[in-house]
PDB file of N, CA and C in Angstrom:
ATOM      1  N   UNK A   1     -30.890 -17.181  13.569  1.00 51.00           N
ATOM      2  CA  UNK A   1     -29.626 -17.533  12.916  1.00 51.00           C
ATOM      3  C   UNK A   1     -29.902 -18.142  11.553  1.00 51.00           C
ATOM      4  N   UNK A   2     -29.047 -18.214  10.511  1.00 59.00           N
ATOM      5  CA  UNK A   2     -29.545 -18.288   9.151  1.00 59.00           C
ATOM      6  C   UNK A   2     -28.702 -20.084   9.267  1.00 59.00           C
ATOM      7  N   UNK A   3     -30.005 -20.759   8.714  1.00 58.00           N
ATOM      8  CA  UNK A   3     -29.524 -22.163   8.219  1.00 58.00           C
ATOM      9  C   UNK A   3     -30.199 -22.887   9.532  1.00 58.00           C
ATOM     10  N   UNK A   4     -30.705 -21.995  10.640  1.00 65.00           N
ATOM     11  CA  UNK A   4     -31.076 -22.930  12.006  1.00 65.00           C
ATOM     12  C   UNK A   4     -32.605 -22.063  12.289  1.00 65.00           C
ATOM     13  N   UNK A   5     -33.808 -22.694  11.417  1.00 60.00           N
ATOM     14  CA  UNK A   5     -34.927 -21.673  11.397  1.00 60.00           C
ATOM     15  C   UNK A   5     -35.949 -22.466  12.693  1.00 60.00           C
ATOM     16  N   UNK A   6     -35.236 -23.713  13.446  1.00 59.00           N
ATOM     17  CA  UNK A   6     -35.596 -24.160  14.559  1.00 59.00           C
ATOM     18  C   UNK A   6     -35.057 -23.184  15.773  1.00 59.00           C
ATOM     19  N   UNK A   7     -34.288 -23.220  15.762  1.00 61.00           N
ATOM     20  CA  UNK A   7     -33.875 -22.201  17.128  1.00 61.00           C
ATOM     21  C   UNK A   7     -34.455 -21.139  16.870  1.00 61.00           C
ATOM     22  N   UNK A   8     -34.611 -20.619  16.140  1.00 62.00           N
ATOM     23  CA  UNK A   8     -35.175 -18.970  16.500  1.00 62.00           C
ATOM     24  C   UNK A   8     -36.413 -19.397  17.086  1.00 62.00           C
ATOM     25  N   UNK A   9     -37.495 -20.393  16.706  1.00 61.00           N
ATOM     26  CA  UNK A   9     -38.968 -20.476  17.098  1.00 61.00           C
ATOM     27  C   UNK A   9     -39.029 -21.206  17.799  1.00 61.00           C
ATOM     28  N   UNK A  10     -38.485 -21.893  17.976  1.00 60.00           N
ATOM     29  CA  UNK A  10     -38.634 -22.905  19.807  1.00 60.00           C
ATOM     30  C   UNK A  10     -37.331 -23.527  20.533  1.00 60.00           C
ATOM     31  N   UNK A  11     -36.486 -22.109  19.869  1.00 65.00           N
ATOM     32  CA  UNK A  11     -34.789 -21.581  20.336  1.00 65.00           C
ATOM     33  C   UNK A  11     -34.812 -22.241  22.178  1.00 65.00           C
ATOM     34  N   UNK A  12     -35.399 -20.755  22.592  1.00 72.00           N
ATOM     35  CA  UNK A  12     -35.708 -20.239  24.160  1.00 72.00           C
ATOM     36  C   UNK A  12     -35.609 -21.327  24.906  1.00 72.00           C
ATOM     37  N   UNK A  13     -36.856 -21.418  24.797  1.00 74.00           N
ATOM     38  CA  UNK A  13     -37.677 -22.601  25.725  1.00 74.00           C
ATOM     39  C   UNK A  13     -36.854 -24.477  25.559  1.00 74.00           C
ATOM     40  N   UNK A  14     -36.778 -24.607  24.706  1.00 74.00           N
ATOM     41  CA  UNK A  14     -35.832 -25.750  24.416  1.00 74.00           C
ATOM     42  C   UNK A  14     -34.431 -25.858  24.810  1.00 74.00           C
ATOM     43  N   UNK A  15     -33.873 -24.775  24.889  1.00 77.00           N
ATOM     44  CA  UNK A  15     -32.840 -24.521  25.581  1.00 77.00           C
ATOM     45  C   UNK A  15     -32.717 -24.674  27.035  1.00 77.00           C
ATOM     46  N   UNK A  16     -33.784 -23.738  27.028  1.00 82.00           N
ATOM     47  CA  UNK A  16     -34.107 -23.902  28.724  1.00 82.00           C
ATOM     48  C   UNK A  16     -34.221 -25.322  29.468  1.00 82.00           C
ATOM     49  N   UNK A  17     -34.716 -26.177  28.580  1.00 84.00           N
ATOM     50  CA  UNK A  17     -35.100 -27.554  28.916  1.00 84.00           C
ATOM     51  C   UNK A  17     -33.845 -28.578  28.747  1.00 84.00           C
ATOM     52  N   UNK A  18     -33.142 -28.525  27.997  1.00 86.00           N
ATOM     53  CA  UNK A  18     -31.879 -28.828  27.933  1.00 86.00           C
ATOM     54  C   UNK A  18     -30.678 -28.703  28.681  1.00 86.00           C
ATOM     55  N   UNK A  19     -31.016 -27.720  29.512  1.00 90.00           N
ATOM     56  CA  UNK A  19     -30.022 -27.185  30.181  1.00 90.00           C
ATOM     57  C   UNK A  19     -30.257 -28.035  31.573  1.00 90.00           C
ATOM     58  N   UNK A  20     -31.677 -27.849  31.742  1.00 91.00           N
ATOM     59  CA  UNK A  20     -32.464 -28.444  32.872  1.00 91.00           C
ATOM     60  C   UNK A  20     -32.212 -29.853  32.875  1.00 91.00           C
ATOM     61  N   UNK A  21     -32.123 -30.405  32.043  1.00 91.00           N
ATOM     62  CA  UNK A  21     -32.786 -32.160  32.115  1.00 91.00           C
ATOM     63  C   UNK A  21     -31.037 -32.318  32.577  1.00 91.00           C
ATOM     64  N   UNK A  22     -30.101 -31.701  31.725  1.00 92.00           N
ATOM     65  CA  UNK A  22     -28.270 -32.022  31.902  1.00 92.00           C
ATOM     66  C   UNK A  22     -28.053 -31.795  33.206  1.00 92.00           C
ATOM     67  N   UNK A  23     -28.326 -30.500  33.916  1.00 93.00           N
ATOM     68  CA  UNK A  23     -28.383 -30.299  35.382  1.00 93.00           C
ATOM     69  C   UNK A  23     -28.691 -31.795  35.894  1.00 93.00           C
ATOM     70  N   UNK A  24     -30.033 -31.888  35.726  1.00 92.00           N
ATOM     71  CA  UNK A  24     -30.488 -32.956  36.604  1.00 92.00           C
ATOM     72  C   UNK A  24     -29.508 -34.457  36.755  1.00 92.00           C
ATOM     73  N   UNK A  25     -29.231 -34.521  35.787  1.00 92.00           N
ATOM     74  CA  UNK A  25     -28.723 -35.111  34.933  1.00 92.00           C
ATOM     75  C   UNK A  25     -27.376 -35.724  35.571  1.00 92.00           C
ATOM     76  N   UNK A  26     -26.665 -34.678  35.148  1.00 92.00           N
ATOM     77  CA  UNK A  26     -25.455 -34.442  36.306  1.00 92.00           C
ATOM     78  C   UNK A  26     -25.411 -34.969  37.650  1.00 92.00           C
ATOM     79  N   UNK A  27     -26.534 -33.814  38.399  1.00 92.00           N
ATOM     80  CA  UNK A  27     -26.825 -33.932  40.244  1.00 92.00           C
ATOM     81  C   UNK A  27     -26.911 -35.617  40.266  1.00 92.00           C
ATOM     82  N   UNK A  28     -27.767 -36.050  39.330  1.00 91.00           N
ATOM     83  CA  UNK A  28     -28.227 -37.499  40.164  1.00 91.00           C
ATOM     84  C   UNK A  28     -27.744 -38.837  39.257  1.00 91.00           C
ATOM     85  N   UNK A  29     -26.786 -38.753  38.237  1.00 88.00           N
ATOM     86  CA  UNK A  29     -26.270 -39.485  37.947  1.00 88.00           C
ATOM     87  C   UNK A  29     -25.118 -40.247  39.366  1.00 88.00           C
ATOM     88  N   UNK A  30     -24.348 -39.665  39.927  1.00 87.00           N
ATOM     89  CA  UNK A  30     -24.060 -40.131  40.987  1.00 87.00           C
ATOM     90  C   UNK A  30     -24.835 -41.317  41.843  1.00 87.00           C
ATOM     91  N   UNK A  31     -26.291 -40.820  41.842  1.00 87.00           N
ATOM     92  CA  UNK A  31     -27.158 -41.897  42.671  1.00 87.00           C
ATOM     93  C   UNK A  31     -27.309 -43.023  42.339  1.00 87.00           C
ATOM     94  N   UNK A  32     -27.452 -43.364  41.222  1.00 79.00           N
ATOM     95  CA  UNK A  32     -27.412 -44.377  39.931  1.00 79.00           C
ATOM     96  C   UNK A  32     -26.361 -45.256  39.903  1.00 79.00           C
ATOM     97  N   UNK A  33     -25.471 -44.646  40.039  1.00 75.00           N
ATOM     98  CA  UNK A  33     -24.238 -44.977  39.370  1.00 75.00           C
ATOM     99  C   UNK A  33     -23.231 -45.912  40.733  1.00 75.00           C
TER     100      UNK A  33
END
C-alpha cells in the first residue's frame, strides 16, 4: 500500500500477531477482571 511501506514487509505476520494477542485478550480478560 503506498504511504504504509511497513505493512507490506512485516504486513502478514504482524497482523497475525495482533489478531492473536486481541483474541487472547478478549477470552481472558474476563478472568482478571
Amino acid at each position: 500500500t503506498v504511504g504504509d511501506p511497513l505493512k507490506d514487509t512485516a504486513g502478514p505476520s504482524l497482523h497475525v500477531l495482533v489478531k492473536l494477542l486481541s483474541t487472547i485478550t478478549l477470552v481472558l480478560a474476563p478472568l482478571f477482571i
